[in-house]
Short mmCIF file of C-alpha atoms in Angstrom, two decimals:
data_model
loop_
_atom_site.label_atom_id
_atom_site.label_comp_id
_atom_site.label_asym_id
_atom_site.label_seq_id
_atom_site.Cartn_x
_atom_site.Cartn_y
_atom_site.Cartn_z
CA UNK A 1066 106.00 18.79 23.43
CA UNK A 1067 103.91 21.62 24.81
CA UNK A 1068 104.39 23.61 21.59
CA UNK A 1069 103.40 20.78 19.25
CA UNK A 1070 101.27 21.97 16.36
CA UNK A 1071 97.58 21.39 17.07
CA UNK A 1072 96.13 18.44 15.17
CA UNK A 1073 93.67 20.78 13.48
CA UNK A 1074 96.52 22.72 11.80
CA UNK A 1075 99.03 20.06 10.73
CA UNK A 1076 97.91 20.18 7.08
CA UNK A 1077 98.47 23.95 6.94
CA UNK A 1078 101.90 23.64 8.58
CA UNK A 1079 102.91 20.95 6.09
CA UNK A 1080 101.92 23.27 3.24
CA UNK A 1081 104.02 26.16 4.63
CA UNK A 1082 106.96 23.80 5.26
CA UNK A 1083 106.78 22.56 1.65
CA UNK A 1084 106.94 26.17 0.43
CA UNK A 1085 109.96 26.73 2.69
CA UNK A 1086 111.72 23.71 1.16
CA UNK A 1087 111.17 25.20 -2.31
CA UNK A 1088 112.42 28.63 -1.16
CA UNK A 1089 115.47 27.10 0.48
CA UNK A 1090 116.42 25.40 -2.77
CA UNK A 1091 116.28 28.71 -4.69
CA UNK A 1092 112.65 28.88 -5.79
CA UNK A 1093 111.42 31.73 -3.57
CA UNK A 1094 107.81 31.63 -2.40
CA UNK A 1095 105.09 33.88 -1.05
CA UNK A 1096 102.51 32.59 1.45
CA UNK A 1097 99.55 34.49 2.92
CA UNK A 1098 97.92 33.06 6.06
CA UNK A 1099 94.50 34.60 6.45
CA UNK A 1100 91.76 34.24 9.05
CA UNK A 1101 89.80 35.98 11.77
CA UNK A 1102 91.49 37.37 14.93
CA UNK A 1103 92.40 34.55 17.34
CA UNK A 1104 92.22 31.83 14.69
CA UNK A 1105 95.91 30.89 15.04
CA UNK A 1106 97.83 32.83 12.36
CA UNK A 1107 100.67 33.90 14.68
CA UNK A 1108 100.86 30.46 16.20
CA UNK A 1109 101.32 28.86 12.79
CA UNK A 1110 104.15 31.30 12.00
CA UNK A 1111 105.82 30.61 15.36
CA UNK A 1112 105.54 26.88 14.75
CA UNK A 1113 107.37 27.25 11.43
CA UNK A 1114 110.14 29.13 13.29
CA UNK A 1115 110.36 26.32 15.85
CA UNK A 1116 110.55 23.69 13.10
CA UNK A 1117 113.40 25.48 11.32
CA UNK A 1118 115.33 25.55 14.60
CA UNK A 1119 119.06 25.21 14.05
CA UNK A 1120 118.75 24.88 10.27
CA UNK A 1121 120.86 27.67 8.66
CA UNK A 1122 118.49 30.52 7.86
CA UNK A 1123 117.80 34.17 8.63
CA UNK A 1124 114.47 34.89 10.31
CA UNK A 1125 113.23 38.47 9.84
CA UNK A 1126 109.97 39.34 11.52
CA UNK A 1127 107.89 42.47 11.90
CA UNK A 1128 104.30 43.43 12.53
CA UNK A 1129 102.06 46.08 11.02
CA UNK A 1130 100.02 48.01 13.58
CA UNK A 1131 96.90 50.13 13.41
CA UNK A 1132 98.84 53.09 14.88
CA UNK A 1133 101.54 53.02 12.20
CA UNK A 1134 99.35 52.43 9.13
CA UNK A 1135 100.02 56.04 8.03
CA UNK A 1136 103.83 55.79 8.29
CA UNK A 1137 105.70 54.80 5.12
CA UNK A 1138 107.43 51.41 5.39
CA UNK A 1139 106.53 51.20 9.11
CA UNK A 1140 107.27 47.47 9.65
CA UNK A 1141 110.43 47.67 7.54
CA UNK A 1142 111.70 50.65 9.54
CA UNK A 1143 111.02 48.75 12.75
CA UNK A 1144 112.83 45.66 11.44
CA UNK A 1145 115.92 47.58 10.28
CA UNK A 1146 116.05 49.58 13.51
CA UNK A 1147 116.04 46.37 15.56
CA UNK A 1148 118.83 44.96 13.36
CA UNK A 1149 120.99 48.04 13.94
CA UNK A 1150 120.08 48.72 17.56
CA UNK A 1151 118.60 45.64 19.28
CA UNK A 1152 118.51 47.31 22.71
CA UNK A 1153 117.31 50.68 21.38
CA UNK A 1154 120.07 52.47 23.26
CA UNK A 1155 122.29 53.88 20.47
CA UNK A 1156 122.32 57.57 19.50
CA UNK A 1157 121.54 58.34 15.81
CA UNK A 1158 125.29 58.51 15.02
CA UNK A 1159 125.72 54.98 16.39
CA UNK A 1160 122.87 53.69 14.25
CA UNK A 1161 124.37 55.40 11.18
CA UNK A 1162 127.75 53.74 11.83
CA UNK A 1163 125.97 50.39 12.13
CA UNK A 1164 124.09 51.07 8.90
CA UNK A 1165 127.35 51.83 7.07
CA UNK A 1166 128.82 48.55 8.32
CA UNK A 1167 125.68 46.57 7.45
CA UNK A 1168 125.48 47.88 3.87
CA UNK A 1169 129.25 47.58 3.33
CA UNK A 1170 129.05 43.98 4.54
CA UNK A 1171 126.69 43.24 1.67
CA UNK A 1172 128.90 45.12 -0.84
CA UNK A 1173 126.50 48.00 -1.47
CA UNK A 1174 127.82 51.24 -2.98
CA UNK A 1175 127.41 53.54 0.00
CA UNK A 1176 127.11 56.92 -1.81
CA UNK A 1177 124.05 55.56 -3.66
CA UNK A 1178 122.41 53.51 -0.91
CA UNK A 1179 123.32 55.03 2.45
CA UNK A 1180 121.32 58.24 1.87
CA UNK A 1181 118.24 56.13 0.99
CA UNK A 1182 118.42 53.97 4.11
CA UNK A 1183 119.36 56.91 6.35
CA UNK A 1184 116.35 58.86 5.08
CA UNK A 1185 114.11 55.83 5.62
CA UNK A 1186 115.33 55.50 9.23
CA UNK A 1187 115.27 59.28 9.88
CA UNK A 1188 119.02 59.32 10.55
CA UNK A 1189 120.90 62.59 9.95
CA UNK A 1190 123.70 62.39 7.34
CA UNK A 1191 126.88 64.37 8.11
CA UNK A 1192 127.13 66.63 5.00
CA UNK A 1193 130.93 66.58 5.09
CA UNK A 1194 130.84 62.81 4.46
CA UNK A 1195 127.65 62.09 2.52
CA UNK A 1196 125.74 64.04 -0.10
CA UNK A 1197 121.96 63.60 -0.19
CA UNK A 1198 120.62 62.23 -3.47
CA UNK A 1199 119.51 64.93 -5.88
CA UNK A 1200 116.36 63.24 -7.21
CA UNK A 1201 112.61 63.92 -7.24
CA UNK A 1202 110.46 62.52 -4.37
CA UNK A 1203 108.93 60.01 -6.79
CA UNK A 1204 112.36 58.82 -7.94
CA UNK A 1205 113.53 58.70 -4.30
CA UNK A 1206 110.64 56.38 -3.47
CA UNK A 1207 111.41 54.11 -6.40
CA UNK A 1208 115.12 53.96 -5.48
CA UNK A 1209 114.26 53.21 -1.84
CA UNK A 1210 111.99 50.34 -2.87
CA UNK A 1211 114.66 48.91 -5.19
CA UNK A 1212 117.34 49.23 -2.49
CA UNK A 1213 115.16 47.33 0.03
CA UNK A 1214 114.53 44.56 -2.50
CA UNK A 1215 118.25 44.37 -3.29
CA UNK A 1216 119.06 44.20 0.43
CA UNK A 1217 116.67 41.25 0.96
CA UNK A 1218 118.09 39.49 -2.11
CA UNK A 1219 121.66 40.00 -0.82
CA UNK A 1220 120.72 38.53 2.56
CA UNK A 1221 119.09 35.53 0.84
CA UNK A 1222 122.30 34.86 -1.10
CA UNK A 1223 124.10 34.32 2.20
CA UNK A 1224 121.45 32.23 3.97
CA UNK A 1225 117.87 31.33 3.08
CA UNK A 1226 115.55 34.01 4.50
CA UNK A 1227 112.09 33.93 6.04
CA UNK A 1228 110.47 37.36 5.99
CA UNK A 1229 107.55 36.99 8.42
CA UNK A 1230 105.22 40.01 8.35
CA UNK A 1231 102.12 39.93 10.53
CA UNK A 1232 98.83 41.84 10.36
CA UNK A 1233 99.17 42.97 6.77
CA UNK A 1234 95.61 44.39 6.87
CA UNK A 1235 97.21 47.37 8.69
CA UNK A 1236 100.12 47.78 6.27
CA UNK A 1237 100.83 51.25 4.89
CA UNK A 1238 100.66 51.79 1.08
CA UNK A 1239 104.47 51.93 0.67
CA UNK A 1240 104.89 48.58 2.40
CA UNK A 1241 102.18 46.98 0.25
CA UNK A 1242 103.88 48.38 -2.86
CA UNK A 1243 107.20 46.91 -1.71
CA UNK A 1244 105.64 43.50 -1.00
CA UNK A 1245 103.92 43.43 -4.38
CA UNK A 1246 107.31 43.99 -6.05
CA UNK A 1247 108.94 41.40 -3.75
CA UNK A 1248 106.33 38.76 -4.58
CA UNK A 1249 106.77 39.42 -8.31
CA UNK A 1250 110.50 38.71 -8.17
CA UNK A 1251 110.81 36.37 -5.18
CA UNK A 1252 111.00 33.21 -7.31
CA UNK A 1253 114.65 33.90 -8.17
CA UNK A 1254 115.89 34.08 -4.55
CA UNK A 1255 116.10 31.84 -1.49
CA UNK A 1256 113.37 33.73 0.32
CA UNK A 1257 110.04 32.76 1.86
CA UNK A 1258 107.76 35.82 2.16
CA UNK A 1259 105.31 34.76 4.87
CA UNK A 1260 102.41 37.11 5.60
CA UNK A 1261 99.42 37.02 7.91
CA UNK A 1262 96.25 39.10 7.63
CA UNK A 1263 92.58 39.21 8.46
CA UNK A 1264 90.19 38.33 5.62
CA UNK A 1265 89.48 41.99 4.82
CA UNK A 1266 92.98 42.48 3.31
CA UNK A 1267 92.82 43.15 -0.42
CA UNK A 1268 96.24 41.87 -1.51
CA UNK A 1269 98.14 44.10 -3.95
CA UNK A 1270 99.47 41.09 -5.88
CA UNK A 1271 97.84 38.69 -8.34
CA UNK A 1272 96.08 35.79 -6.58
CA UNK A 1273 98.28 33.24 -8.34
CA UNK A 1274 101.49 34.90 -7.08
CA UNK A 1275 101.08 33.76 -3.48
CA UNK A 1276 99.96 30.51 -1.80
CA UNK A 1277 96.81 31.15 0.23
CA UNK A 1278 96.46 29.40 3.59
CA UNK A 1279 93.02 30.11 4.99
CA UNK A 1280 92.51 29.16 8.62
CA UNK A 1281 88.94 28.26 9.48
CA UNK A 1282 87.24 27.34 12.74
CA UNK A 1283 88.40 24.18 14.51
CA UNK A 1284 86.33 21.01 14.23
CA UNK A 1285 84.35 19.98 17.33
CA UNK A 1286 86.76 17.15 18.27
CA UNK A 1287 89.71 19.54 18.13
CA UNK A 1288 87.82 22.13 20.25
CA UNK A 1289 87.24 19.46 22.92
CA UNK A 1290 90.84 18.25 22.78
CA UNK A 1291 92.23 21.75 23.07
CA UNK A 1292 89.85 22.75 25.86
CA UNK A 1293 90.87 19.69 27.90
CA UNK A 1294 94.56 20.48 27.27
CA UNK A 1295 94.11 24.10 28.40
CA UNK A 1296 92.20 22.96 31.51
CA UNK A 1297 94.83 20.36 32.36
CA UNK A 1298 92.31 17.50 32.47
CA UNK A 1299 88.88 16.22 31.41
CA UNK A 1300 85.89 18.59 31.36
CA UNK A 1301 82.24 17.74 31.83
CA UNK A 1302 80.05 17.30 28.71
CA UNK A 1303 78.11 20.43 29.80
CA UNK A 1304 81.31 22.51 30.00
CA UNK A 1305 82.49 21.24 26.60
CA UNK A 1306 79.12 22.02 25.06
CA UNK A 1307 79.22 25.56 26.41
CA UNK A 1308 82.80 26.10 25.22
CA UNK A 1309 81.95 24.78 21.74
CA UNK A 1310 78.85 26.98 21.52
CA UNK A 1311 80.43 30.17 22.82
CA UNK A 1312 83.77 30.07 20.97
CA UNK A 1313 82.69 29.25 17.38
CA UNK A 1314 85.82 27.10 17.09
CA UNK A 1315 88.22 30.06 17.47
CA UNK A 1316 91.35 28.54 19.12
CA UNK A 1317 92.23 31.60 21.21
CA UNK A 1318 88.73 31.78 22.67
CA UNK A 1319 88.69 28.04 23.40
CA UNK A 1320 91.90 28.34 25.41
CA UNK A 1321 90.78 31.49 27.24
#
């Protein structure tokens, strides 16, 4: 098919798929795909999603951005907001009602958890119904982190979960703290924590806690194969030589 995994990446895909099989059977896994921009990190993640297809699972995806690197839990806030309001057309009250239903559906005690999630999503709490938590900012942060971990674990009890977070090199400190805690306890849940980042990321977790998948430049034969595929037919030796020289084996550049 047109979306078949490139020959130069089949080994990496097999490795990620094997980690998914372990996660699905209850031995949660963390995987970090690292490499330069354009090397194929997003494509590898998309390919995993395609392979899982109709298999029962929950796919949660979000992306860290340079603009939001100063906002606490930025990708998590984006993910939860999309879950509650896919079309981004609900007023805050509508999102709060959805949040109540979502947390109730996973049997959370609302007086303890709703204020945490509402605060995270900047949703106003009607004081006649909900009391804010009377705790220090530090305690509030710890409770929020624990509630997010509990929420992911509850989802993974229902269906195996893939949490796909891209561009972790732009993650805010709170998100990195959350992911460090997630990686430390992921082995007891049906969850695959799948991250992508550029090589400059300094992961917050121990190296042994996560499987590293490092994407390097494509071999010359794969550059030529991919260039011909992108061009829709054979290319002259001169054109292939120029493409190989100018792209350094970066898949995105080859195709462009």
